[in-house]
mmCIF file of C-alpha atoms and ligand atoms in Angstrom:
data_model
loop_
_atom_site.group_PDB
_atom_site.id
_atom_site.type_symbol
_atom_site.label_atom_id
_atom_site.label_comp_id
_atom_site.label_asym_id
_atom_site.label_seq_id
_atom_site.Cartn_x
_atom_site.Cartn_y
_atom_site.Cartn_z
ATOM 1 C CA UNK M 19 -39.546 -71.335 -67.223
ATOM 2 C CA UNK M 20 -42.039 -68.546 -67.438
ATOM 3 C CA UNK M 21 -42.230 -67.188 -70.763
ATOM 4 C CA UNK M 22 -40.851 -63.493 -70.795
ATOM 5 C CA UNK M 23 -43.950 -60.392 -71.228
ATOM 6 C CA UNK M 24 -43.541 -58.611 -74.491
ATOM 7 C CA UNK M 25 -42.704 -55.296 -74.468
ATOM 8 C CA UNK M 26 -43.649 -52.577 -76.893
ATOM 9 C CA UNK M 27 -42.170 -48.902 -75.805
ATOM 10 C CA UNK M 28 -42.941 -45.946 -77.797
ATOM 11 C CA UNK M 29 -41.111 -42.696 -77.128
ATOM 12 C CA UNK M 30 -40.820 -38.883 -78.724
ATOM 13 C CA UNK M 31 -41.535 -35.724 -77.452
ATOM 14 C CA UNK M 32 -44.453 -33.961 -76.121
ATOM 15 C CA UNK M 33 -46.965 -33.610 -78.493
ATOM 16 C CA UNK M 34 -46.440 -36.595 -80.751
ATOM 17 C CA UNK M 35 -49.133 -38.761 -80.272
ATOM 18 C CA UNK M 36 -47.530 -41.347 -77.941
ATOM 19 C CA UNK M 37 -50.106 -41.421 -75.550
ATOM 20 C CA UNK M 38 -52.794 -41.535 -78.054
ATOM 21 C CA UNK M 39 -51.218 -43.856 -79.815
ATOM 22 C CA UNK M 40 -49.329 -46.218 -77.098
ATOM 23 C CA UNK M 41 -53.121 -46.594 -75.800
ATOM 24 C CA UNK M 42 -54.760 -47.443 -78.680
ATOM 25 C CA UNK M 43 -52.193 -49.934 -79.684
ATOM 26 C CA UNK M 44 -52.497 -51.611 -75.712
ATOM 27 C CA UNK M 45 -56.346 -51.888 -76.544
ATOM 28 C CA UNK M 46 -56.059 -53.614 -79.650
ATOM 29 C CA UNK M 47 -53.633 -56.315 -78.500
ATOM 30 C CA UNK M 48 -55.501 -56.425 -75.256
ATOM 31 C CA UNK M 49 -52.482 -55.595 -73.300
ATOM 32 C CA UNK M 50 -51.034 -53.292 -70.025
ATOM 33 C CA UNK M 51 -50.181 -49.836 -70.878
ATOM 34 C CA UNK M 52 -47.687 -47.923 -68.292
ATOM 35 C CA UNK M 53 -47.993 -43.999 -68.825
ATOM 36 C CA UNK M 54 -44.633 -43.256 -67.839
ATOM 37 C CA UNK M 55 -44.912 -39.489 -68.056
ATOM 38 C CA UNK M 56 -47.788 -39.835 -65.769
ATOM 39 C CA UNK M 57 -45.670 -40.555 -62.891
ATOM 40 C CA UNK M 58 -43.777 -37.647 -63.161
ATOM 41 C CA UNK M 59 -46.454 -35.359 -63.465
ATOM 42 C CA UNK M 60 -47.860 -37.006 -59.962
ATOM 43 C CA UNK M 61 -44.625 -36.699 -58.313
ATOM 44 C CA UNK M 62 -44.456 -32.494 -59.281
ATOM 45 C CA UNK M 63 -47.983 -32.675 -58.327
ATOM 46 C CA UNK M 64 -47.770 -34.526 -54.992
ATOM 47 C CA UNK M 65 -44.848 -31.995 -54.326
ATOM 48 C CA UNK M 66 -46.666 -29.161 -54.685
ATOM 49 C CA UNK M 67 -49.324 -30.531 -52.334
ATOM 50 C CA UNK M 68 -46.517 -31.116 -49.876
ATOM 51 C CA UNK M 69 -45.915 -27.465 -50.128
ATOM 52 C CA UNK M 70 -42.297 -28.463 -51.415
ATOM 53 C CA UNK M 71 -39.529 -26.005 -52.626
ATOM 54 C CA UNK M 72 -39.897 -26.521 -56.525
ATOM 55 C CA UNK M 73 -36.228 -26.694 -56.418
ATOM 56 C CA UNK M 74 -36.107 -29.602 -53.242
ATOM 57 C CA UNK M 75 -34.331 -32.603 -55.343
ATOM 58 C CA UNK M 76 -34.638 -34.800 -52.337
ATOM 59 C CA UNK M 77 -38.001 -34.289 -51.261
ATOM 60 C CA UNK M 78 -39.036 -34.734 -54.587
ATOM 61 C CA UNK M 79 -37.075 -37.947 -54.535
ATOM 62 C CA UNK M 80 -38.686 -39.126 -51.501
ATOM 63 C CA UNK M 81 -41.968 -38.287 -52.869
ATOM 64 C CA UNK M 82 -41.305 -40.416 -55.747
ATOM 65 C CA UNK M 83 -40.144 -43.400 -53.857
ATOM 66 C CA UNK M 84 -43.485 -43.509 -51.569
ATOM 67 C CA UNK M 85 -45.513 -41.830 -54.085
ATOM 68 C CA UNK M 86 -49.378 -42.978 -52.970
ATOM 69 C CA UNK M 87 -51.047 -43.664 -56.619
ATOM 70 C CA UNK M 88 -53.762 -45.685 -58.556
ATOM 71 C CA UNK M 89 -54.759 -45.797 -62.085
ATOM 72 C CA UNK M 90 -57.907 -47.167 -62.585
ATOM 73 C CA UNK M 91 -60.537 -47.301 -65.490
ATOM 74 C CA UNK M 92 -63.751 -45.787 -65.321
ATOM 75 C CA UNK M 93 -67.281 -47.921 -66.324
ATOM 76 C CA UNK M 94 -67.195 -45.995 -69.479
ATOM 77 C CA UNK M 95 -63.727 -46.892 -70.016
ATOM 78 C CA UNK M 96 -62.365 -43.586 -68.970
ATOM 79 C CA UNK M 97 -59.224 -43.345 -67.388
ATOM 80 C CA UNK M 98 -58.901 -42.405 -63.394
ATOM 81 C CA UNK M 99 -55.727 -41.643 -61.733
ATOM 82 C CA UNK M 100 -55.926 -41.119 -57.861
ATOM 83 C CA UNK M 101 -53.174 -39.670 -55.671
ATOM 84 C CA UNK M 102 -53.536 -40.207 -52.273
ATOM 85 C CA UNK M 103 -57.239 -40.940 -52.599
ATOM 86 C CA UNK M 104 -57.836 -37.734 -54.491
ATOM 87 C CA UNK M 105 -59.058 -37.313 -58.143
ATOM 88 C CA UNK M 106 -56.319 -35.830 -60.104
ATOM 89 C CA UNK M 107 -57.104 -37.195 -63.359
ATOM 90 C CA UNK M 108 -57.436 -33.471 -65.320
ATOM 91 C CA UNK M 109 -54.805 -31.563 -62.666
ATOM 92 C CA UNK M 110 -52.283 -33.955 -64.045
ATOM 93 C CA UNK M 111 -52.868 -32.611 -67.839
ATOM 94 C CA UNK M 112 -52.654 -29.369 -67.193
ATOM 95 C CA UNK M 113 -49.206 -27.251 -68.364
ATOM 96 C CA UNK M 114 -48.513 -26.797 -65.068
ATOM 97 C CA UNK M 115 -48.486 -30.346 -63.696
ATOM 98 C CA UNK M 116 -45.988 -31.251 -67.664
ATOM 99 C CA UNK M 117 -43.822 -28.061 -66.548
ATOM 100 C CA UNK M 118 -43.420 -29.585 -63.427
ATOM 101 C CA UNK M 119 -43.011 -32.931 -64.475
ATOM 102 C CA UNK M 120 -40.108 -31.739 -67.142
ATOM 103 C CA UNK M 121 -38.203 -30.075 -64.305
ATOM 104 C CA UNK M 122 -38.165 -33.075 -61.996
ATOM 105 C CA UNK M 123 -37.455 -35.776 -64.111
ATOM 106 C CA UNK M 124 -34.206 -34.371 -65.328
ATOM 107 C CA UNK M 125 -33.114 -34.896 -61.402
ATOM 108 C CA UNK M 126 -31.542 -38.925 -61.434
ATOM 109 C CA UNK M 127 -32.996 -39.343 -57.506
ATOM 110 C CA UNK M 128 -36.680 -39.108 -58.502
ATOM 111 C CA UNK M 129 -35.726 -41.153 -62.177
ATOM 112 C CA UNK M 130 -34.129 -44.045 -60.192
ATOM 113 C CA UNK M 131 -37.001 -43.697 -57.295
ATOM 114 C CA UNK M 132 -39.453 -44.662 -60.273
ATOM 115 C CA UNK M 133 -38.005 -47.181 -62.114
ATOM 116 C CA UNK M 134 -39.002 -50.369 -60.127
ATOM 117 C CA UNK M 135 -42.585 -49.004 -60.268
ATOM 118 C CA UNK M 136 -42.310 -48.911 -64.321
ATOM 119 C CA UNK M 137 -40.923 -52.333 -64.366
ATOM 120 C CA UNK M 138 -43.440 -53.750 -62.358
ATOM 121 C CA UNK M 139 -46.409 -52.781 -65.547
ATOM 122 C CA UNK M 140 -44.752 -55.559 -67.402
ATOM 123 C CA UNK M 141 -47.107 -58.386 -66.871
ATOM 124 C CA UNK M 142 -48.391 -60.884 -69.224
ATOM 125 C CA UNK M 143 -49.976 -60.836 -71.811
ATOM 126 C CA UNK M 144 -47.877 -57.991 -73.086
ATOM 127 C CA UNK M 145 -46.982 -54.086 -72.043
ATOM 128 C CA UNK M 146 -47.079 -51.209 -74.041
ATOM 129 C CA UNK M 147 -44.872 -48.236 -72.244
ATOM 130 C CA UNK M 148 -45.506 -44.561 -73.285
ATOM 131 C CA UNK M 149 -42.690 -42.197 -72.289
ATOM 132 C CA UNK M 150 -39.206 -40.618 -73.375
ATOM 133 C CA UNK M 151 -36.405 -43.516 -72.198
ATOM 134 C CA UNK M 152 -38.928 -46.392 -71.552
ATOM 135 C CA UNK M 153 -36.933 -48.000 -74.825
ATOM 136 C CA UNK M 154 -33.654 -46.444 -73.825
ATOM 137 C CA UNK M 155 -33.499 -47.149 -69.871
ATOM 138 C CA UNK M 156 -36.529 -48.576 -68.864
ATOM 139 C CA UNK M 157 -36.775 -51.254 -71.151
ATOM 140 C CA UNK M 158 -33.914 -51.269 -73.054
ATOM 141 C CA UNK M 159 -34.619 -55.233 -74.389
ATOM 142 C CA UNK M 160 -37.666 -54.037 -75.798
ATOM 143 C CA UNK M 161 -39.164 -56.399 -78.398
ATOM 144 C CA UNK M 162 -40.108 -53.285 -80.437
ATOM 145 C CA UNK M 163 -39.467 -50.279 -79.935
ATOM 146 C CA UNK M 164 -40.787 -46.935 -81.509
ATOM 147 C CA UNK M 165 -39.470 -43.439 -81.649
ATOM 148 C CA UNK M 166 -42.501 -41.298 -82.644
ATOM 149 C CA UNK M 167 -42.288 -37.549 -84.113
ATOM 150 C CA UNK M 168 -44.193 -34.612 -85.394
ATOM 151 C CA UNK M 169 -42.993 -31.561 -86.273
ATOM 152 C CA UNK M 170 -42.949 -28.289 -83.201
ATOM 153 C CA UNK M 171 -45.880 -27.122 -84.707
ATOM 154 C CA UNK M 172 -48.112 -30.087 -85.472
ATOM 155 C CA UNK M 173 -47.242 -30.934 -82.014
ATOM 156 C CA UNK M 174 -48.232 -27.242 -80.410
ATOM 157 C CA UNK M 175 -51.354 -27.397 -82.195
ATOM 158 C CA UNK M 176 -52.445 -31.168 -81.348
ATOM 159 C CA UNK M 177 -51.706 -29.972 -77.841
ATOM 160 C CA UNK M 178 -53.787 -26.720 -78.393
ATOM 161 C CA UNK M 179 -56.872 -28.714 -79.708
ATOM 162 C CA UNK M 180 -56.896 -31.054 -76.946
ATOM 163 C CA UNK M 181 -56.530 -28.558 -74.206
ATOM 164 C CA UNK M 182 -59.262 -26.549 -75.748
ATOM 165 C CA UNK M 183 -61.378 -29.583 -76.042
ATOM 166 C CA UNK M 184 -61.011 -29.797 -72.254
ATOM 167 C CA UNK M 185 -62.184 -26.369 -71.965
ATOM 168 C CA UNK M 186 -58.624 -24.637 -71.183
ATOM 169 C CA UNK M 187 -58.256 -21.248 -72.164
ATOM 170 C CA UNK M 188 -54.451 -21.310 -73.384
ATOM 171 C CA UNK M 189 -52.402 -19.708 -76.349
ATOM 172 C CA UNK M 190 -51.208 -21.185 -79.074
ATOM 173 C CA UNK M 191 -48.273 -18.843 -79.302
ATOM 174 C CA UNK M 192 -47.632 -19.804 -75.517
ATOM 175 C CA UNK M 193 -47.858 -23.843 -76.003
ATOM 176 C CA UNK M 194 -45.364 -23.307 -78.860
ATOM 177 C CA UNK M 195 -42.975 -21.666 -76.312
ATOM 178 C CA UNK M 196 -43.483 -24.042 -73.929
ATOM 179 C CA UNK M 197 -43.123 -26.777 -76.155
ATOM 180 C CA UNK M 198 -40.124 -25.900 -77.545
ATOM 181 C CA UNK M 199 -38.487 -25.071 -73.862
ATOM 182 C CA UNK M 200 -39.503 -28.667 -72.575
ATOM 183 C CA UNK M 201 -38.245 -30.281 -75.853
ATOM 184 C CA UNK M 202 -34.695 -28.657 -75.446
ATOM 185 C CA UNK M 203 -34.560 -30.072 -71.568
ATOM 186 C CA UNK M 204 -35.846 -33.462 -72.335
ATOM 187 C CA UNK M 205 -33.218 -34.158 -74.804
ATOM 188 C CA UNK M 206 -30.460 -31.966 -73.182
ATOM 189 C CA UNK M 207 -30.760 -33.280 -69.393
ATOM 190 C CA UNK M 208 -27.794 -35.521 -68.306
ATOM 191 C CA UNK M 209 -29.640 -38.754 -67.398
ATOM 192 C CA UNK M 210 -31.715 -40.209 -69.870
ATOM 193 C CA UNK M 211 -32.175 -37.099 -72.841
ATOM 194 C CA UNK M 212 -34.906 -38.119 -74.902
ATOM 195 C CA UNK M 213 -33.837 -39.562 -77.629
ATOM 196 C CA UNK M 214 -34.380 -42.881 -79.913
ATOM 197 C CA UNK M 215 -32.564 -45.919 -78.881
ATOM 198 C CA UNK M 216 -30.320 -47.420 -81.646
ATOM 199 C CA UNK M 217 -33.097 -49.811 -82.382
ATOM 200 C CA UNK M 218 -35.636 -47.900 -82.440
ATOM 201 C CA UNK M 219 -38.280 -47.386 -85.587
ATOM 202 C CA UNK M 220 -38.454 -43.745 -86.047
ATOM 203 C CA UNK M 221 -42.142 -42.378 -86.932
ATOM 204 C CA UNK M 222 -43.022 -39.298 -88.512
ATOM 205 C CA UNK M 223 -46.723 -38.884 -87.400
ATOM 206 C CA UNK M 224 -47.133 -35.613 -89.182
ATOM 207 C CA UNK M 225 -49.678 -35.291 -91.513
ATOM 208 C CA UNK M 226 -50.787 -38.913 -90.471
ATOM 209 C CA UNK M 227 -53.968 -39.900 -88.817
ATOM 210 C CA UNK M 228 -54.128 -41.985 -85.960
ATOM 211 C CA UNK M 229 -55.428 -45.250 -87.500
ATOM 212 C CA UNK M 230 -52.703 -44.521 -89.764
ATOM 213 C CA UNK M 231 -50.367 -44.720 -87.291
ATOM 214 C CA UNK M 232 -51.468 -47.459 -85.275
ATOM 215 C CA UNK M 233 -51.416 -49.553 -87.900
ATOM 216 C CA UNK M 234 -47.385 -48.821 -88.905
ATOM 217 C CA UNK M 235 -46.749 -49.542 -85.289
ATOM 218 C CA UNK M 236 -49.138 -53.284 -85.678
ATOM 219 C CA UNK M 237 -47.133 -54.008 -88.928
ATOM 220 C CA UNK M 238 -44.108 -53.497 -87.478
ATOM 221 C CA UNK M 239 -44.908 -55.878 -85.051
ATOM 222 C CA UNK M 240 -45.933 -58.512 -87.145
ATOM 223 C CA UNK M 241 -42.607 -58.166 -88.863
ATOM 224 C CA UNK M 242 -41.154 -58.982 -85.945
ATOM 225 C CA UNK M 243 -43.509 -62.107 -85.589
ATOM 226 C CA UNK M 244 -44.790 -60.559 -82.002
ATOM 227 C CA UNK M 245 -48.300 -60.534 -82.802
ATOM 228 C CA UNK M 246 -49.862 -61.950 -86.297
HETATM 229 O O1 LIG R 20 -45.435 -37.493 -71.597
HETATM 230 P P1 LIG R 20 -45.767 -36.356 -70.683
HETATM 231 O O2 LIG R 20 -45.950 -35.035 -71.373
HETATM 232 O O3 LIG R 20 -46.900 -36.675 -69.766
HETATM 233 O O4 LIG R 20 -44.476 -36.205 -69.737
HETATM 234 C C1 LIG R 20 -44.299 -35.102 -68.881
HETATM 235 C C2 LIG R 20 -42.821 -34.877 -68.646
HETATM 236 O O5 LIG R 20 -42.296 -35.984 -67.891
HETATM 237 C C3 LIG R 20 -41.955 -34.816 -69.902
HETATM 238 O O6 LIG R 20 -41.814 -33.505 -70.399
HETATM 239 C C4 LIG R 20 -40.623 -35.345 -69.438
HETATM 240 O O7 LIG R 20 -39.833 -34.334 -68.899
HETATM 241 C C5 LIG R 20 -40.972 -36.279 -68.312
HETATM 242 N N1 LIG R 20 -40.872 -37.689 -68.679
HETATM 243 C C6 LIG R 20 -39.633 -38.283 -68.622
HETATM 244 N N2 LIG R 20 -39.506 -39.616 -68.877
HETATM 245 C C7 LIG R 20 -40.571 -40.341 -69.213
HETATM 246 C C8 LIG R 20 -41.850 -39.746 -69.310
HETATM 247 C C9 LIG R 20 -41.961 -38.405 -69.046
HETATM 248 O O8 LIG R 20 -38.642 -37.635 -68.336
HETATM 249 N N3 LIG R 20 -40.419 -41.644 -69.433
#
């Protein structure tokens, strides 16, 4: 029998390092990372291209079922995500494409659309899934699984400092709202609310580096004999 993929998942709201971390973590065990929110910003974003209703739950559903997308890795080890052929790589970041990508996810159509898709990034030797119910739903036999925090304003102002580093010309004071708004329908949507799983390892990354981090998520691994 073919030995089962590992699976790490690390979840938590907007803002709390999860991609950052989730990705370095995938690099240093040499593994597949799955971006979960990214394919629900692409599905808001292929919608809009459409020229859908933002309120069309079934189109968006069907978008999400045939959704055209590749993620691929640039020579300088960038990351490139194509829709349809097209470069979307920074439209996917922006507030508009998360807004989006908040309000469609909370619809179970487009959720169950995507989850053979997320399934299918579990290939040896390992995954590491970024996202909100990848631990949860997803993946719920996880071999480790990590809830990761920050506080609403550590997380507004990580978010500030990367958008501003992109060039953006947002608000703090807005991200803060916005924040806050997509926090309170992420956890309070019907299907799959953000929130740990009973197993999970909560993670406070306030006031915590990212090295720091990383390495709380490797030793919690090696507790669990996954890696050594
Ligand atoms: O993580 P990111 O900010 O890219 O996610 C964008 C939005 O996609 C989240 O606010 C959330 O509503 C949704 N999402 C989700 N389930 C996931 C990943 C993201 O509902 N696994």
């Amino acid at each position: 029998m073919t030995p089962r993929t590992p699976i790490v998942t690390i979840d938590g709201p907007s803002g709390s390092g999860k991609g950052t971390i989730s990705r370095a973590v995938a690099i240093r065990l040499g593994w597949h990372f799955l971006d979960s929110g990214a394919l629900y910003r692409l599905v808001a974003l292929a919608g809009l291209k459409r020229g859908l209703k933002p309120d069309d739950v079934e189109g968006h559903a069907r978008v999400a079922a045939s959704l055209d997308v590749r993620f691929e890795v640039t020579p300088d080890g960038g990351e490139l995500v194509l829709l349809e052929g097209e470069v979307v790589t920074d439209e996917i970041r922006s507030e508009v494409a998360g807004q989006g990508a908040s309000r469609v996810a909370a619809w179970p159509g487009v959720r169950s659309a995507l989850l053979d898709r997320q399934r299918a990034f579990a290939r040896p030797p390992g995954l590491v899934a970024d996202g909100r119910d990848m631990g949860t739903v997803v993946f719920p036999g996880a071999d480790l699984k990590i809830f990761l925090t920050a506080t609403p304003d550590e997380r507004a102002l990580r978010r500030y400092k990367q958008l501003k580093d992109k060039g953006s010309d947002v608000s703090l004071a807005a991200l803060s709202r916005e924040i806050t708004e997509r926090d309170l329908r992420d956890s309070t949507r019907t299907v799959a609310p953000l929130k740990p799983a009973p197993d999970a390892e909560v993670i406070d990354s306030t006031g915590l580096t990212i090295e720091q981090v990383v390495d709380r998520v490797m030793a919690a691994g090696r507790m669990r004999a996954l890696w050594a």
